[in-house]
N, CA, C and O atoms as a GROMACS GRO file, in nm:
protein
  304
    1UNK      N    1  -4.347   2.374  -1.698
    1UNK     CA    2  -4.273   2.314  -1.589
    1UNK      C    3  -4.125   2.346  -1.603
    1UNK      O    4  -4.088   2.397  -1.709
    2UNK      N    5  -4.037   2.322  -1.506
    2UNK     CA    6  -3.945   2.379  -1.480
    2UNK      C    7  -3.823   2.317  -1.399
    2UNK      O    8  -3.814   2.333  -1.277
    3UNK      N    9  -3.747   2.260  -1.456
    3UNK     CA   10  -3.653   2.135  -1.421
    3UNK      C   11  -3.511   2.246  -1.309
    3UNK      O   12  -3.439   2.336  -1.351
    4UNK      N   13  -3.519   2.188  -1.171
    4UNK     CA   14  -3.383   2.227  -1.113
    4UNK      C   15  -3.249   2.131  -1.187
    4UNK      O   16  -3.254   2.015  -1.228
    5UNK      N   17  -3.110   2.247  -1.184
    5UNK     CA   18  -3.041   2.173  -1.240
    5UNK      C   19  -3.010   2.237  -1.361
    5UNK      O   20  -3.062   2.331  -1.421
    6UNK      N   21  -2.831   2.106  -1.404
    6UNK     CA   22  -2.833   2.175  -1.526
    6UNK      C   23  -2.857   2.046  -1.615
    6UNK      O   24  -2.839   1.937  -1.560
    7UNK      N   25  -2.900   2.048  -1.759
    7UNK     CA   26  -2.885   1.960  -1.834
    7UNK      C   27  -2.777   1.955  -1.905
    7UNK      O   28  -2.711   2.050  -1.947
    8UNK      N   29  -2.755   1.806  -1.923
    8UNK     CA   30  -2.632   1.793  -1.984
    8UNK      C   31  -2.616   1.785  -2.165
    8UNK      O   32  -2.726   1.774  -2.219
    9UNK      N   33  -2.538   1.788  -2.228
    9UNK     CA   34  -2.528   1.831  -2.339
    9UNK      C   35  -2.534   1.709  -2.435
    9UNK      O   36  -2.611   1.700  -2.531
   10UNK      N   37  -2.437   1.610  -2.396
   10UNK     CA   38  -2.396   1.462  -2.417
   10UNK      C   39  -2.426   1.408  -2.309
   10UNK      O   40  -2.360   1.454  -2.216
   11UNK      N   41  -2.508   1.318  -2.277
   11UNK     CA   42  -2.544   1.221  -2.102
   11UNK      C   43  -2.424   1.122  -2.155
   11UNK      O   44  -2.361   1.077  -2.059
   12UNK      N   45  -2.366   1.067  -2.314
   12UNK     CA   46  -2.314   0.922  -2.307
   12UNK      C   47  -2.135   0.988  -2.357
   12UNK      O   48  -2.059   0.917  -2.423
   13UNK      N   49  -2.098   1.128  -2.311
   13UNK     CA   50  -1.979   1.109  -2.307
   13UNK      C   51  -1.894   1.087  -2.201
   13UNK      O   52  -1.928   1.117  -2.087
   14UNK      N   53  -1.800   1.044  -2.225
   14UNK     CA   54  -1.698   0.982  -2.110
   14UNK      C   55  -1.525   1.042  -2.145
   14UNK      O   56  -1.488   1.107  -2.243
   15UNK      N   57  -1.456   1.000  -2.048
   15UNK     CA   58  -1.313   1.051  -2.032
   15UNK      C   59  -1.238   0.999  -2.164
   15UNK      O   60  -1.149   1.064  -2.219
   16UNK      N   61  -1.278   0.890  -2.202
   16UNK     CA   62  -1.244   0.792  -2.316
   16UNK      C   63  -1.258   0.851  -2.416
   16UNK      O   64  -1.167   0.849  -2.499
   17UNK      N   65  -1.382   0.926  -2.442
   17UNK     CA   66  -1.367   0.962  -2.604
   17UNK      C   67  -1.310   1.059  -2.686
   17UNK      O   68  -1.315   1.053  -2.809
   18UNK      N   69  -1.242   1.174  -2.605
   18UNK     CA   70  -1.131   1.222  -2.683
   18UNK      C   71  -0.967   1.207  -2.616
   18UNK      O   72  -0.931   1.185  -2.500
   19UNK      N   73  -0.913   1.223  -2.703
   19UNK     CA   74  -0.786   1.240  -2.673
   19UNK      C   75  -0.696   1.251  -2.568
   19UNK      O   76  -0.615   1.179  -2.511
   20UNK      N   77  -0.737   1.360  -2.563
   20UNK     CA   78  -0.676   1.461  -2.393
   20UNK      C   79  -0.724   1.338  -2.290
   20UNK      O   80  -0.659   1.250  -2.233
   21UNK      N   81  -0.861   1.368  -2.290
   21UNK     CA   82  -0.928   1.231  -2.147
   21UNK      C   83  -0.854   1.130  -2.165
   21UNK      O   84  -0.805   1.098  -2.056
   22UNK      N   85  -0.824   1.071  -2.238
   22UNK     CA   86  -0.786   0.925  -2.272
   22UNK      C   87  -0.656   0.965  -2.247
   22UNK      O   88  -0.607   0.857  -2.213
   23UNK      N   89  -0.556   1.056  -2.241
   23UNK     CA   90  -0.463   1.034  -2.228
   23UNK      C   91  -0.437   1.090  -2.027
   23UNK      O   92  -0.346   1.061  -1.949
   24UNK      N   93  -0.524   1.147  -2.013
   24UNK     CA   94  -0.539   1.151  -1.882
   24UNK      C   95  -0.555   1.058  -1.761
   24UNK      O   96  -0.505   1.048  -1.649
   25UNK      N   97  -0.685   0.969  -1.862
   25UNK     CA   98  -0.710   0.882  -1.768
   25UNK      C   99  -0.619   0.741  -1.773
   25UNK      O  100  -0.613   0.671  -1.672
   26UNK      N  101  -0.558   0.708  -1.876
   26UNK     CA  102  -0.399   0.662  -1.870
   26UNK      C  103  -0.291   0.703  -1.730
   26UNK      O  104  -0.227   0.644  -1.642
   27UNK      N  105  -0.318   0.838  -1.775
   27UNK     CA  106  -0.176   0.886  -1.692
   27UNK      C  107  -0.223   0.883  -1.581
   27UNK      O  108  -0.124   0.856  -1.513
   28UNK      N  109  -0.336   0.894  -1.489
   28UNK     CA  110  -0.428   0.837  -1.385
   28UNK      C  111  -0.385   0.688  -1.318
   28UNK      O  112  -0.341   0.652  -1.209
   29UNK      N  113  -0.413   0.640  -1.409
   29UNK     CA  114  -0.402   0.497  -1.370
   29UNK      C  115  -0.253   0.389  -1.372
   29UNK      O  116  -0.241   0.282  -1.312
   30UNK      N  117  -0.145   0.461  -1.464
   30UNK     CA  118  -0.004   0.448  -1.416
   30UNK      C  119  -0.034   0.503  -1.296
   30UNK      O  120  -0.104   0.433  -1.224
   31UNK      N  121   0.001   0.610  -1.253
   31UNK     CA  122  -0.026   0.677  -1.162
   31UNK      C  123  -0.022   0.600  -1.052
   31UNK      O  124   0.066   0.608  -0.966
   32UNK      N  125  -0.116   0.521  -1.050
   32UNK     CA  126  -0.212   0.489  -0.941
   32UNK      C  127  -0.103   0.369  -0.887
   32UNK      O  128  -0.039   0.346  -0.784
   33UNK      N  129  -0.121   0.315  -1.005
   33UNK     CA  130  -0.014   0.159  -1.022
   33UNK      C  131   0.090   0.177  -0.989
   33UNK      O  132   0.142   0.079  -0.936
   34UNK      N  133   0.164   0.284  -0.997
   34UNK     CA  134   0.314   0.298  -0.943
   34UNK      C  135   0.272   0.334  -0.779
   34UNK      O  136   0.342   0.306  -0.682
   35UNK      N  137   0.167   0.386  -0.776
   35UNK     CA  138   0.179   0.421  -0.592
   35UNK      C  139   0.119   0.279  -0.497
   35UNK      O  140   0.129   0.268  -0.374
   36UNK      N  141   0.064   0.193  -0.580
   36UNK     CA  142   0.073   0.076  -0.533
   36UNK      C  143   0.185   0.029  -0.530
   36UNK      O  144   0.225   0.011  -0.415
   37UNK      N  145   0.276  -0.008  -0.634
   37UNK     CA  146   0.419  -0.065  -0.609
   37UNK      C  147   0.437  -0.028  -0.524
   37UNK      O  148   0.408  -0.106  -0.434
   38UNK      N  149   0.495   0.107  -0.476
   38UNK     CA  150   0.624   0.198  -0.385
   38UNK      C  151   0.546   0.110  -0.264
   38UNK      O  152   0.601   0.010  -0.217
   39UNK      N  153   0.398   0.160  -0.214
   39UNK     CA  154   0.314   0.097  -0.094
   39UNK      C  155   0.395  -0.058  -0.065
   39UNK      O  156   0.461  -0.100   0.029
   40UNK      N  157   0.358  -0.110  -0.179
   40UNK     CA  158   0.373  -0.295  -0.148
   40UNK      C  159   0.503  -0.281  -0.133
   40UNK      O  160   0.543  -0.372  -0.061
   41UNK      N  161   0.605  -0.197  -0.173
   41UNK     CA  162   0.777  -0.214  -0.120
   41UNK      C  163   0.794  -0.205  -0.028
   41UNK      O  164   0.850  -0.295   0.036
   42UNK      N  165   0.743  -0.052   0.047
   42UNK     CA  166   0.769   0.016   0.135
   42UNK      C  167   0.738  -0.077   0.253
   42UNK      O  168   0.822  -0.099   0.341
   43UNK      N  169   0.573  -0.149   0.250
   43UNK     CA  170   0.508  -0.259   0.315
   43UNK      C  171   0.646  -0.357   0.370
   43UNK      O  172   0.695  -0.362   0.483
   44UNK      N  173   0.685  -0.427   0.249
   44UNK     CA  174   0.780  -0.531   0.299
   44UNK      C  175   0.936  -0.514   0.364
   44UNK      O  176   0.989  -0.586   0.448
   45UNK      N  177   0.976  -0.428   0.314
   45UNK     CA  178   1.077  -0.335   0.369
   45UNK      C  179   1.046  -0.336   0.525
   45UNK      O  180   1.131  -0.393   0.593
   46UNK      N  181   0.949  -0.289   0.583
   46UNK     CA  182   0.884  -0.267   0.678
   46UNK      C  183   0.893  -0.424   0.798
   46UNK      O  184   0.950  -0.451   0.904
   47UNK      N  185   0.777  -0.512   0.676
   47UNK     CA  186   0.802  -0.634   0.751
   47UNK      C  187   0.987  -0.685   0.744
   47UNK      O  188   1.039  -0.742   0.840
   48UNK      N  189   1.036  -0.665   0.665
   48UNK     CA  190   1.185  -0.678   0.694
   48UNK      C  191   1.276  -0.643   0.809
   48UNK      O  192   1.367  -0.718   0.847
   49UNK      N  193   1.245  -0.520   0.866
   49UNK     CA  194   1.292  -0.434   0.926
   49UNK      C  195   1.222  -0.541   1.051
   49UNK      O  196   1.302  -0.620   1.101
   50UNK      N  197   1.094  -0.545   1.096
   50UNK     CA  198   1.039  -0.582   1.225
   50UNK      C  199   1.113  -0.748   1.197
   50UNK      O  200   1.125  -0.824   1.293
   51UNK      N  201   1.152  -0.786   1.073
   51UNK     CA  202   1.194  -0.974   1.118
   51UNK      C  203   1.363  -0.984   1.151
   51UNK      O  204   1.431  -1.078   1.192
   52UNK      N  205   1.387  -0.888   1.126
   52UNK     CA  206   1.542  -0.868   1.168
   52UNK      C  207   1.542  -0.842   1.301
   52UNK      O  208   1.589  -0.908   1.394
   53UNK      N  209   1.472  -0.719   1.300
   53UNK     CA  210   1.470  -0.707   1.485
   53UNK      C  211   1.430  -0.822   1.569
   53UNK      O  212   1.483  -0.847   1.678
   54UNK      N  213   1.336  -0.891   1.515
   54UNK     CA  214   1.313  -0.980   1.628
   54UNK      C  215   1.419  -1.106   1.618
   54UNK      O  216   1.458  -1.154   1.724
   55UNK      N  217   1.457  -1.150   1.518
   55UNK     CA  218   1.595  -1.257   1.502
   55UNK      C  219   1.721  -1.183   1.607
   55UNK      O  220   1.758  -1.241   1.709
   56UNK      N  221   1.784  -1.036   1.561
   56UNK     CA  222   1.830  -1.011   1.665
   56UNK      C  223   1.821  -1.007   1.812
   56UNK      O  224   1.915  -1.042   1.884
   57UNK      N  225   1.704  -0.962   1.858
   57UNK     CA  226   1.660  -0.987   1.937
   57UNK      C  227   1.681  -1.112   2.053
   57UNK      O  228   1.734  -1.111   2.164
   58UNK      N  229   1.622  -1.206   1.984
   58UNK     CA  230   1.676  -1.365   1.991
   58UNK      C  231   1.804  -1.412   1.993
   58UNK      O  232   1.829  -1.520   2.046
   59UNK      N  233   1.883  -1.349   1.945
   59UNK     CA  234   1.994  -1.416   1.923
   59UNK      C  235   2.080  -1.323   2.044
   59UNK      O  236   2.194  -1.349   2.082
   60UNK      N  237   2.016  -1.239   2.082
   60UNK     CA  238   2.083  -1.150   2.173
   60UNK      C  239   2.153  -1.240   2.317
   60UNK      O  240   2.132  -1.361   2.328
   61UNK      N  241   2.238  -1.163   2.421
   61UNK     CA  242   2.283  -1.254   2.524
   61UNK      C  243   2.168  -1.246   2.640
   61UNK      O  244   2.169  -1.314   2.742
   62UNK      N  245   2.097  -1.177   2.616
   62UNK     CA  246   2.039  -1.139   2.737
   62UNK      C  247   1.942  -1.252   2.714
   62UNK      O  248   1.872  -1.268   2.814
   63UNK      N  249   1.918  -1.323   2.629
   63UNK     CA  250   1.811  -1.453   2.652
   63UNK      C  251   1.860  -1.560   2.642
   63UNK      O  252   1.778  -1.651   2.655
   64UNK      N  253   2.022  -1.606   2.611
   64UNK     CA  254   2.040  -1.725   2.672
   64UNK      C  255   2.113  -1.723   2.808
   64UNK      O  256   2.178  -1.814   2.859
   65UNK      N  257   2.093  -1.624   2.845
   65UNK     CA  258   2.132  -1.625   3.011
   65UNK      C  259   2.094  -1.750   3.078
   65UNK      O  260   2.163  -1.844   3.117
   66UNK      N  261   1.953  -1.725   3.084
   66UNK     CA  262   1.886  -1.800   3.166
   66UNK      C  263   1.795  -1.886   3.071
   66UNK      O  264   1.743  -1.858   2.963
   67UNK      N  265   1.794  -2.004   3.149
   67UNK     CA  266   1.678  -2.122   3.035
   67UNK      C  267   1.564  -2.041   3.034
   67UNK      O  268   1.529  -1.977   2.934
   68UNK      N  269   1.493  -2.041   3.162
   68UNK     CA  270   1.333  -1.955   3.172
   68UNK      C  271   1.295  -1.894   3.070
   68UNK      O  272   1.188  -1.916   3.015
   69UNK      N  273   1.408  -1.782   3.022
   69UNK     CA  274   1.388  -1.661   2.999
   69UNK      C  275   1.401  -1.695   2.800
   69UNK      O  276   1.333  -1.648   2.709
   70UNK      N  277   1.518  -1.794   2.796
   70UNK     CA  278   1.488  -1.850   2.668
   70UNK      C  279   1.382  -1.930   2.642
   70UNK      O  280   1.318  -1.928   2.537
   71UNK      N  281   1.362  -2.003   2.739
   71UNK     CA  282   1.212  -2.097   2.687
   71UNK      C  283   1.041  -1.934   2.639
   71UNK      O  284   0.951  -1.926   2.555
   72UNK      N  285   1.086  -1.857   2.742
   72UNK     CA  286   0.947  -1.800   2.724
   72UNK      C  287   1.010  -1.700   2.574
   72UNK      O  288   0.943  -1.602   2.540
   73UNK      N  289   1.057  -1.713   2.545
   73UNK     CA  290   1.103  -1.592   2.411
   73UNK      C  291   1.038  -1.698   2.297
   73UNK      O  292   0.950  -1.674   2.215
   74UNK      N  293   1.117  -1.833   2.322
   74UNK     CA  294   1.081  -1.921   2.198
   74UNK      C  295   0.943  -1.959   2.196
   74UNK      O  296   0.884  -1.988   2.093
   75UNK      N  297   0.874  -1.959   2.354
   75UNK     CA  298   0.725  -1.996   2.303
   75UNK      C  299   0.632  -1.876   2.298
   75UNK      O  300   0.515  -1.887   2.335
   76UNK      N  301   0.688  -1.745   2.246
   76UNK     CA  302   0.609  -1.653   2.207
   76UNK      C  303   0.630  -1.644   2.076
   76UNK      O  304   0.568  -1.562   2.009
   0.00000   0.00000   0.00000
């Protein structure tokens, strides 16, 4: 009989057990972790940017002109 495929040499090695891997899969996973930070900055930065605009916004003249026009700003 006659198996498709290749067989493997070690089935129970992993990135972990020498050196190099282990220092790879380290540098992988900083990696990873720093591009989460920048994301979650960049994220709030972001929401920063849209809560300024809308305070300006608000505070602008063109909505205490008129009551109407201030009442419907504040109840959105």
């Amino acid at each position: 009989m006659a198996e498709r495929g290749m067989q493997l040499v070690n089935p129970f090695f992993n990135i972990w057990s020498s050196e190099m891997g282990s220092r790879l899969a380290y540098t992988s996973i900083y990696t990873a972790s720093l591009c989460v930070l920048l994301y979650f900055g960049f994220l709030a930065y972001k929401v920063y940017c849209v809560w300024i605009t809308i305070r300006r916004k608000r505070a602008a003249q063109l909505y205490r002109n008129s009551e109407i026009r201030r009442l419907k700003v504040y109840l959105l």
